[in-house]
C-alpha cells in the first residue's frame, strides 16, 4: 500500500491558464474523490467516482472544472481559465466500495493563481 | 444544508494537559469521523463512530458519539507535542450515510507548548 499519490505537489499559474492535476488512488480502492481545501477550512467535496463512472458533482464545481477517471484507476482534474478564487489545496482521496469505508487522502496539489 | 460546526478553531495547551474538543451537526448523522491534519500535511483518518453513545479509545485519545447522533467529542489525555495538528470531524451529507460525500467542520488547530 503506497498510499494515494498526487502530482504535482505545487502549481503556480497565471489567471486564465488551464491546469491539470493527477491522482493515483490506492490500487484496490474503487472509489475516488476530489475535495478542495482553503486556509482555515475543512475539505469541501467536489466530485466522486465509482470505478470510471463520475456519480456526483458538487455545485462548487463550475463548468470550468472537469474530472475524469478513464480506466477506473488514476484520475485527472482540469481547471480551465483559472481564476484567483481557484487558489486552494486540491485533495484526492480514495476508499473501498463498502459502506462507511474511511477516506484515504493524498498529499494534495496546492494551486496558486496569480 | 447540513452544517458541521467546530468551535473554537484554535486551542493552545501546555504539554501534559488534557484537551477536549466538540463537534456539532445541524442534522442527525449516520456516522461521524475524525481526521487529523498535521501542519503542511493531509487529513489522516483517525476513527469512525456509528452507534448512539458509542465511545472508542485510541491510546490517549477518546472519542464519543452523542446519544442523539448530532454531536461528538474528542478528548486527549496528557497531550504531547506529537498531538499538534488540526482535528476535523466529518459526517456524511446524505441520509443514507455513505461516506462518499462528507461534510467537514472547520477543524480545531491544537498547538502544544513543550
XYZ file of N, CA and C in Angstrom:
684
model
N 0.845 -1.182 0.000
C 0.000 0.000 0.000
C 0.884 1.237 0.000
N 0.944 1.906 -1.181
C 1.807 3.070 -1.270
C 1.039 4.336 -0.975
N -0.222 4.265 -0.706
C -1.000 5.446 -0.412
C -1.494 6.125 -1.670
N -2.240 7.197 -1.480
C -2.772 7.990 -2.588
C -1.700 8.979 -3.023
N -1.432 9.010 -4.309
C -0.369 9.858 -4.840
C -0.961 10.960 -5.697
N -0.492 12.188 -5.500
C -0.965 13.312 -6.297
C 0.207 14.045 -6.924
N -0.033 14.527 -8.126
C 1.008 15.239 -8.858
C 0.405 16.377 -9.666
N 0.990 17.592 -9.672
C 2.171 17.957 -8.891
C 1.810 18.286 -7.454
N 2.799 18.547 -6.620
C 2.532 18.969 -5.240
C 2.154 20.437 -5.194
N 2.788 21.197 -6.091
C 2.523 22.632 -6.133
C 2.383 23.055 -7.596
N 1.495 24.008 -7.823
C 1.336 24.561 -9.169
C 1.043 26.046 -9.040
N 1.862 26.843 -9.699
C 1.624 28.278 -9.769
C 1.290 28.590 -11.209
N 0.191 29.273 -11.427
C -0.227 29.575 -12.781
C -0.794 30.981 -12.847
N -0.812 31.513 -14.032
C -1.382 32.840 -14.217
C -2.869 32.710 -14.510
N -3.582 33.700 -14.077
C -5.027 33.738 -14.311
C -5.326 33.546 -15.792
N -6.289 32.690 -16.069
C -6.673 32.446 -17.451
C -6.052 31.197 -18.062
N -5.017 30.672 -17.405
C -4.387 29.460 -17.915
C -5.165 28.227 -17.471
N -4.936 27.131 -18.175
C -5.528 25.847 -17.795
C -4.512 25.028 -16.989
N -5.002 24.280 -16.040
C -4.131 23.400 -15.258
C -4.785 22.027 -15.134
N -3.940 21.027 -15.001
C -4.430 19.651 -14.823
C -3.659 18.987 -13.713
N -4.388 18.323 -12.831
C -3.789 17.598 -11.726
C -4.077 16.113 -11.891
N -3.176 15.300 -11.356
C -3.354 13.857 -11.453
C -3.430 13.240 -10.063
N -4.208 12.182 -9.946
C -4.323 11.438 -8.698
C -4.253 9.946 -8.992
N -3.399 9.262 -8.267
C -3.336 7.795 -8.329
C -3.823 7.248 -6.994
N -4.965 6.585 -6.990
C -5.516 6.102 -5.712
C -4.800 4.834 -5.245
N -5.155 4.388 -4.070
C -4.692 3.085 -3.592
C -5.274 2.038 -4.533
N -4.472 1.093 -4.945
C -4.804 0.236 -6.088
C -6.111 -0.537 -5.916
N -6.436 -1.004 -4.743
C -7.639 -1.814 -4.592
C -8.886 -0.987 -4.293
N -8.749 0.342 -4.268
C -9.882 1.215 -3.966
C -10.674 1.537 -5.226
N -11.976 1.264 -5.208
C -12.818 1.559 -6.364
C -13.317 3.001 -6.365
N -13.380 3.593 -5.198
C -13.936 4.945 -5.108
C -12.811 5.974 -5.077
N -13.039 7.060 -5.779
C -12.065 8.146 -5.833
C -12.811 9.451 -5.697
N -12.267 10.366 -4.903
C -12.925 11.633 -4.587
C -11.957 12.787 -4.817
N -12.529 13.913 -5.180
C -11.782 15.159 -5.185
C -12.431 16.107 -4.182
N -11.597 16.688 -3.333
C -12.024 17.689 -2.373
C -11.145 18.921 -2.562
N -11.638 20.056 -2.107
C -10.863 21.297 -2.140
C -10.798 21.850 -0.732
N -9.613 22.338 -0.365
C -9.438 22.897 0.975
C -8.762 24.251 0.882
N -9.381 25.259 1.490
C -8.771 26.572 1.589
C -8.344 26.803 3.035
N -7.533 27.830 3.227
C -6.922 28.081 4.531
C -7.982 28.278 5.610
N -7.833 27.539 6.680
C -8.749 27.693 7.799
C -10.076 26.970 7.633
N -10.187 26.171 6.587
C -11.429 25.451 6.328
C -11.177 23.955 6.255
N -12.232 23.205 6.447
C -12.130 21.776 6.204
C -12.274 21.472 4.725
N -11.923 20.269 4.320
C -12.089 19.898 2.913
C -13.551 19.997 2.477
N -13.758 20.446 1.233
C -15.106 20.538 0.657
C -15.210 19.583 -0.515
N -16.267 18.814 -0.536
C -16.490 17.809 -1.571
C -16.660 18.468 -2.939
N -15.955 17.926 -3.942
C -16.106 18.408 -5.322
C -16.799 17.376 -6.202
N -16.229 16.156 -6.227
C -16.792 15.136 -7.105
C -16.330 13.765 -6.660
N -16.940 12.728 -7.236
C -16.749 11.360 -6.752
C -16.913 10.380 -7.901
N -16.042 9.394 -7.942
C -16.090 8.331 -8.945
C -16.253 6.982 -8.273
N -17.059 6.161 -8.888
C -17.109 4.741 -8.550
C -16.573 4.050 -9.794
N -15.387 3.465 -9.676
C -14.666 2.974 -10.865
C -14.518 4.133 -11.856
N -14.951 3.957 -13.109
C -14.766 5.040 -14.078
C -15.951 5.993 -14.147
N -17.012 5.687 -13.433
C -18.225 6.498 -13.521
C -18.187 7.651 -12.514
N -18.402 8.856 -13.042
C -18.497 10.023 -12.168
C -19.934 10.123 -11.692
N -20.166 9.866 -10.424
C -21.517 9.720 -9.928
C -22.116 10.995 -9.361
N -21.296 11.921 -8.951
C -21.849 13.156 -8.419
C -20.837 14.289 -8.520
N -21.375 15.465 -8.773
C -20.562 16.671 -8.811
C -21.186 17.711 -7.911
N -20.364 18.363 -7.114
C -20.855 19.419 -6.246
C -21.193 20.661 -7.067
N -22.070 21.481 -6.498
C -22.363 22.759 -7.144
C -21.153 23.677 -7.117
N -20.178 23.345 -6.258
C -18.934 24.117 -6.228
C -18.156 23.949 -7.525
N -18.409 22.863 -8.225
C -17.654 22.539 -9.427
C -18.292 23.243 -10.618
N -17.715 24.410 -10.980
C -18.281 25.156 -12.099
C -17.959 24.452 -13.416
N -18.475 25.035 -14.497
C -18.259 24.446 -15.828
C -16.787 24.468 -16.220
N -15.991 25.246 -15.525
C -14.560 25.306 -15.861
C -13.805 24.096 -15.320
N -14.442 23.360 -14.445
C -13.811 22.196 -13.827
C -14.303 20.920 -14.516
N -13.372 20.030 -14.788
C -13.761 18.720 -15.293
C -12.844 17.658 -14.704
N -13.435 16.547 -14.361
C -12.666 15.444 -13.794
C -12.961 14.189 -14.587
N -11.940 13.367 -14.723
C -12.079 12.106 -15.439
C -11.374 10.996 -14.684
N -11.843 9.807 -14.954
C -11.177 8.617 -14.436
C -11.373 7.523 -15.503
N -10.671 7.666 -16.613
C -10.982 6.899 -17.823
C -10.946 5.380 -17.678
N -10.044 4.849 -16.920
C -9.946 3.395 -16.826
C -10.241 2.910 -15.420
N -10.826 3.761 -14.644
C -11.151 3.355 -13.288
C -9.951 3.269 -12.373
N -8.816 3.820 -12.821
C -7.633 3.798 -11.943
C -7.288 5.230 -11.568
N -6.340 5.861 -12.266
C -5.976 7.236 -11.926
C -7.066 8.199 -12.376
N -7.010 9.405 -11.829
C -7.979 10.438 -12.188
C -7.247 11.737 -12.479
N -7.850 12.562 -13.303
C -7.335 13.904 -13.549
C -8.424 14.924 -13.254
N -7.984 16.059 -12.750
C -8.870 17.196 -12.510
C -8.308 18.365 -13.299
N -9.099 18.889 -14.228
C -8.665 20.011 -15.040
C -9.464 21.248 -14.683
N -8.778 22.355 -14.565
C -9.432 23.644 -14.363
C -9.076 24.516 -15.561
N -10.090 24.964 -16.262
C -9.868 25.830 -17.413
C -10.044 27.289 -17.006
N -9.285 28.147 -17.685
C -9.414 29.608 -17.471
C -9.394 29.915 -15.971
N -8.298 29.540 -15.343
C -8.209 29.675 -13.888
C -8.457 31.102 -13.424
N -9.030 31.194 -12.235
C -9.306 32.474 -11.583
C -8.602 32.474 -10.230
N -8.391 33.670 -9.681
C -7.685 33.752 -8.402
C -8.446 33.000 -7.311
N -9.741 32.960 -7.413
C -10.548 32.240 -6.434
C -10.368 30.735 -6.483
N -9.693 30.245 -7.508
C -9.433 28.801 -7.593
C -8.244 28.394 -6.740
N -7.498 29.366 -6.240
C -6.331 29.061 -5.405
C -6.779 28.299 -4.170
N -6.199 27.125 -4.002
C -6.611 26.235 -2.903
C -5.729 24.999 -2.934
N -5.933 24.134 -1.935
C -5.323 22.817 -1.961
C -6.369 21.852 -2.538
N -5.998 21.116 -3.558
C -6.912 20.146 -4.150
C -6.493 18.761 -3.672
N -7.379 18.152 -2.917
C -7.098 16.866 -2.287
C -7.831 15.750 -3.023
N -7.125 14.694 -3.266
C -7.724 13.482 -3.806
C -7.782 12.458 -2.681
N -8.814 11.665 -2.684
C -8.940 10.601 -1.681
C -9.504 9.367 -2.360
N -9.273 8.236 -1.763
C -9.863 7.007 -2.283
C -10.349 6.149 -1.126
N -11.231 5.227 -1.461
C -11.742 4.318 -0.429
C -12.221 3.029 -1.078
N -12.461 2.048 -0.235
C -13.102 0.833 -0.702
C -14.572 1.122 -0.985
N -15.210 0.189 -1.639
C -16.611 0.382 -2.005
C -17.552 0.160 -0.823
N -17.119 -0.616 0.140
C -18.024 -0.995 1.217
C -18.517 0.231 1.973
N -19.741 0.111 2.421
C -20.411 1.193 3.145
C -19.564 1.649 4.321
N -19.467 2.970 4.479
C -18.732 3.542 5.601
C -17.227 3.353 5.559
N -16.699 3.008 4.415
C -15.239 2.918 4.329
C -14.625 4.299 4.482
N -13.598 4.445 5.309
C -12.997 5.764 5.504
C -12.220 6.219 4.279
N -12.015 7.511 4.194
C -11.278 8.105 3.086
C -9.782 8.139 3.396
N -9.000 7.824 2.376
C -7.545 7.940 2.473
C -7.134 9.075 1.541
N -6.608 10.133 2.123
C -6.264 11.318 1.339
C -4.829 11.260 0.848
N -4.611 11.896 -0.316
C -3.267 12.137 -0.798
C -2.716 13.423 -0.189
N -1.480 13.750 -0.567
C -0.833 14.947 -0.024
C -1.375 16.232 -0.612
N -2.134 16.128 -1.688
C -2.750 17.306 -2.269
C -1.881 18.020 -3.285
N -2.532 18.830 -4.095
C -1.853 19.747 -5.016
C -2.247 21.157 -4.613
N -1.241 21.946 -4.265
C -1.532 23.333 -3.876
C -1.469 24.213 -5.119
N -2.591 24.813 -5.467
C -2.684 25.673 -6.638
C -2.675 27.131 -6.213
N -1.807 27.905 -6.844
C -1.769 29.348 -6.646
C -1.981 30.004 -7.995
N -3.022 30.814 -8.090
C -3.324 31.531 -9.325
C -2.966 32.995 -9.121
N -2.045 33.484 -9.942
C -1.580 34.876 -9.770
C -2.237 35.817 -10.771
N -28.585 23.762 4.237
C -27.926 22.481 4.118
C -27.257 22.060 5.415
N -26.751 20.862 5.398
C -26.109 20.322 6.595
C -24.894 21.152 6.990
N -24.754 21.394 8.295
C -23.583 22.096 8.800
C -22.935 21.268 9.906
N -21.623 21.266 9.887
C -20.860 20.610 10.949
C -19.967 21.684 11.562
N -20.151 21.905 12.850
C -19.504 23.046 13.494
C -18.492 22.602 14.529
N -17.356 23.247 14.493
C -16.322 23.022 15.495
C -15.879 24.391 16.017
N -16.064 24.585 17.288
C -15.685 25.844 17.920
C -14.951 25.529 19.212
N -13.819 26.150 19.541
C -13.157 27.188 18.746
C -12.333 26.578 17.627
N -11.664 27.412 16.874
C -10.810 26.934 15.793
C -9.368 26.766 16.219
N -9.042 27.294 17.394
C -7.668 27.195 17.879
C -7.682 26.866 19.367
N -6.709 26.070 19.773
C -6.548 25.766 21.186
C -5.070 25.529 21.448
N -4.584 26.215 22.472
C -3.178 26.051 22.833
C -3.111 25.469 24.230
N -2.335 24.414 24.418
C -2.229 23.797 25.732
C -0.766 23.590 26.096
N -0.541 23.394 27.373
C 0.796 23.056 27.852
C 0.932 21.538 27.775
N 2.096 21.076 27.388
C 2.312 19.636 27.307
C 1.953 18.972 28.635
N 1.225 17.879 28.552
C 0.794 17.174 29.751
C -0.627 17.501 30.172
N -1.159 18.622 29.682
C -2.545 18.974 29.986
C -3.486 18.122 29.159
N -4.702 17.984 29.651
C -5.744 17.311 28.877
C -6.396 18.317 27.926
N -7.005 17.778 26.884
C -7.632 18.614 25.859
C -8.931 17.949 25.428
N -9.983 18.757 25.305
C -11.264 18.245 24.814
C -11.820 19.215 23.787
N -12.336 18.676 22.698
C -12.977 19.500 21.687
C -14.279 18.841 21.261
N -15.177 19.656 20.724
C -16.520 19.186 20.412
C -16.879 19.469 18.964
N -17.801 18.688 18.492
C -18.267 18.807 17.115
C -19.790 18.703 17.145
N -20.473 19.631 16.463
C -21.930 19.632 16.452
C -22.452 19.671 15.029
N -23.428 18.826 14.759
C -24.042 18.786 13.438
C -25.453 19.358 13.509
N -25.854 20.016 12.426
C -27.209 20.554 12.365
C -28.236 19.457 12.072
N -27.747 18.301 11.632
C -28.645 17.182 11.325
C -28.145 15.915 12.015
N -29.014 14.961 12.173
C -28.617 13.668 12.721
C -27.704 12.957 11.727
N -26.658 12.369 12.240
C -25.668 11.716 11.387
C -25.740 10.200 11.522
N -25.525 9.515 10.416
C -25.462 8.053 10.483
C -24.129 7.604 11.077
N -23.106 8.415 10.862
C -21.818 8.145 11.497
C -21.041 9.447 11.562
N -20.029 9.487 12.376
C -19.161 10.646 12.429
C -17.719 10.159 12.421
N -16.884 10.905 11.730
C -15.496 10.526 11.599
C -14.612 11.677 12.088
N -13.429 11.309 12.534
C -12.437 12.301 12.918
C -11.163 12.083 12.102
N -10.617 13.188 11.646
C -9.378 13.183 10.881
C -8.395 14.134 11.548
N -7.111 13.851 11.365
C -6.063 14.733 11.880
C -5.197 15.176 10.711
N -4.906 16.463 10.681
C -4.047 17.008 9.632
C -2.877 17.725 10.301
N -1.693 17.179 10.114
C -0.508 17.834 10.654
C -0.203 19.070 9.816
N 0.477 20.069 10.371
C 0.836 21.261 9.582
C 1.578 20.871 8.311
N 1.079 21.350 7.176
C 1.681 21.017 5.890
C 1.331 19.650 5.367
N 0.494 18.931 6.076
C 0.153 17.570 5.674
C -1.257 17.444 5.142
N -1.720 16.212 5.049
C -3.052 15.950 4.541
C -3.885 15.296 5.636
N -5.212 15.345 5.518
C -6.052 14.725 6.547
C -5.814 13.219 6.615
N -5.689 12.715 7.829
C -5.491 11.283 8.056
C -6.630 10.778 8.927
N -7.271 9.728 8.485
C -8.416 9.154 9.198
C -7.976 8.650 10.572
N -8.754 9.023 11.600
C -8.482 8.544 12.954
C -9.487 7.476 13.386
N -10.787 7.813 13.275
C -11.791 6.928 13.863
C -13.138 7.200 13.221
N -14.014 6.216 13.297
C -15.397 6.383 12.869
C -16.304 5.852 13.973
N -17.330 6.623 14.305
C -18.309 6.230 15.307
C -19.654 6.079 14.612
N -20.362 5.026 14.941
C -21.610 4.720 14.245
C -22.811 4.677 15.188
N -22.620 4.111 16.361
C -23.756 3.890 17.263
C -23.966 5.067 18.207
N -25.210 5.293 18.549
C -25.570 6.316 19.518
C -24.853 6.051 20.833
N -24.175 7.080 21.377
C -23.482 6.946 22.645
C -22.168 6.177 22.588
N -21.732 5.818 21.396
C -20.520 4.998 21.246
C -19.287 5.743 21.749
N -18.426 5.013 22.416
C -17.151 5.537 22.890
C -16.047 4.630 22.367
N -15.036 5.242 21.781
C -13.882 4.471 21.305
C -12.615 5.136 21.800
N -11.623 4.303 22.107
C -10.351 4.833 22.590
C -9.215 4.390 21.686
N -8.292 5.318 21.498
C -7.054 5.014 20.793
C -5.937 5.588 21.649
N -5.306 4.735 22.428
C -4.228 5.174 23.328
C -4.726 6.346 24.176
N -4.184 7.531 24.021
C -4.582 8.676 24.842
C -5.788 9.428 24.283
N -6.325 8.999 23.155
C -7.456 9.684 22.528
C -8.753 8.931 22.816
N -9.780 9.666 23.243
C -11.102 9.089 23.489
C -12.121 9.846 22.657
N -12.891 9.112 21.883
C -13.903 9.685 21.007
C -15.278 9.228 21.485
N -16.236 10.158 21.419
C -17.595 9.798 21.817
C -18.595 10.351 20.824
N -19.619 9.569 20.550
C -20.727 9.986 19.686
C -21.912 10.240 20.596
N -22.581 11.369 20.409
C -23.686 11.730 21.273
C -24.887 10.818 21.146
N -25.720 10.831 22.160
C -26.909 9.962 22.169
C -27.843 10.279 21.009
N -27.948 11.548 20.662
C -28.827 11.963 19.569
C -28.134 11.884 18.216
N -26.886 11.466 18.211
C -26.097 11.348 16.976
C -26.021 12.676 16.227
N -25.914 13.761 16.999
C -25.735 15.068 16.383
C -24.476 15.752 16.898
N -23.792 15.121 17.820
C -22.565 15.737 18.305
C -21.555 14.669 18.691
N -20.325 15.117 18.813
C -19.238 14.193 19.124
C -18.161 14.957 19.880
N -17.350 14.221 20.590
C -16.241 14.845 21.296
C -14.968 14.036 21.115
N -13.869 14.753 21.225
C -12.539 14.144 21.187
C -11.807 14.614 22.433
N -11.308 13.699 23.204
C -10.564 14.030 24.422
C -9.171 13.436 24.309
N -8.169 14.259 24.559
C -6.784 13.780 24.580
C -6.258 13.912 25.999
N -5.786 12.830 26.531
C -5.219 12.820 27.880
C -3.724 13.089 27.810
N -3.269 13.969 28.674
C -1.819 14.255 28.777
C -1.214 14.525 27.409
N -1.564 15.659 26.834
C -1.120 15.989 25.479
C 0.400 15.943 25.350
N 0.812 15.593 24.132
C 2.230 15.569 23.782
C 2.433 16.420 22.542
N 3.671 16.786 22.269
C 3.933 17.631 21.098
C 3.546 16.920 19.803
N 3.523 15.607 19.827
C 3.105 14.848 18.635
C 1.609 14.984 18.350
N 0.858 15.536 19.305
C -0.584 15.731 19.095
C -0.887 16.993 18.293
N 0.140 17.807 18.026
C -0.076 19.047 17.295
C -0.681 18.762 15.927
N -1.678 19.540 15.573
C -2.318 19.405 14.266
C -3.736 19.928 14.313
N -4.402 19.850 13.182
C -5.808 20.250 13.097
C -6.667 19.009 13.107
N -7.635 18.994 13.974
C -8.544 17.853 14.117
C -9.892 18.226 13.495
N -10.299 17.449 12.516
C -11.567 17.678 11.828
C -12.554 16.567 12.188
N -13.797 16.966 12.365
C -14.857 15.971 12.383
C -15.593 16.078 11.049
N -16.219 14.985 10.652
C -16.917 14.966 9.365
C -18.050 13.967 9.428
N -19.131 14.308 8.727
C -20.261 13.402 8.677
C -20.802 13.302 7.270
N -21.445 12.176 6.933
C -21.996 12.011 5.588
C -23.103 13.026 5.327
N -23.141 13.530 4.118
C -24.130 14.553 3.790
C -25.482 13.942 3.452
N -25.454 12.695 2.951
C -26.746 12.143 2.548
C -27.304 11.268 3.659
N -28.603 11.122 3.638
C -29.280 10.408 4.719
C -28.942 8.929 4.727
N -28.503 8.406 3.578
C -28.135 7.005 3.515
C -26.872 6.689 4.278
N -26.073 7.721 4.484
C -24.900 7.552 5.332
C -23.635 7.146 4.623
N -23.690 6.959 3.323
C -22.469 6.581 2.627
C -21.443 7.684 2.750
N -20.205 7.280 2.931
C -19.165 8.260 3.211
C -18.677 9.023 1.996
N -19.282 8.827 0.837
C -18.663 9.421 -0.343
C -18.733 10.937 -0.322
N -19.713 11.534 0.360
C -19.846 12.990 0.350
C -19.885 13.461 1.803
N -18.716 13.732 2.306
C -18.608 14.133 3.699
C -18.667 15.641 3.841
N -19.316 16.092 4.904
C -19.259 17.492 5.301
C -18.281 17.593 6.462
N -17.231 18.374 6.256
C -16.218 18.554 7.284
C -16.492 19.818 8.080
N -16.152 19.784 9.360
C -16.104 21.011 10.135
C -14.869 21.809 9.753
N -14.752 23.013 10.332
C -13.590 23.846 10.009
C -12.334 23.355 10.715
N -12.497 22.493 11.682
C -11.349 21.943 12.373
C -10.910 22.801 13.545
N -10.175 22.172 14.438
C -9.557 22.899 15.553
C -8.057 22.630 15.502
N -7.303 23.721 15.463
C -5.844 23.621 15.437
C -5.345 23.548 16.880
N -4.750 22.424 17.213
C -4.185 22.235 18.550
C -2.685 22.463 18.507
N -2.228 23.371 19.337
C -0.783 23.545 19.499
C -0.425 23.194 20.933
N 0.755 22.616 21.113
C 1.191 22.133 22.422
C 2.528 22.759 22.753
N 2.567 23.412 23.872
C 3.794 24.049 24.321
C 4.619 23.047 25.138
N 5.849 22.748 24.711
C 6.650 21.728 25.416
C 7.143 22.199 26.767
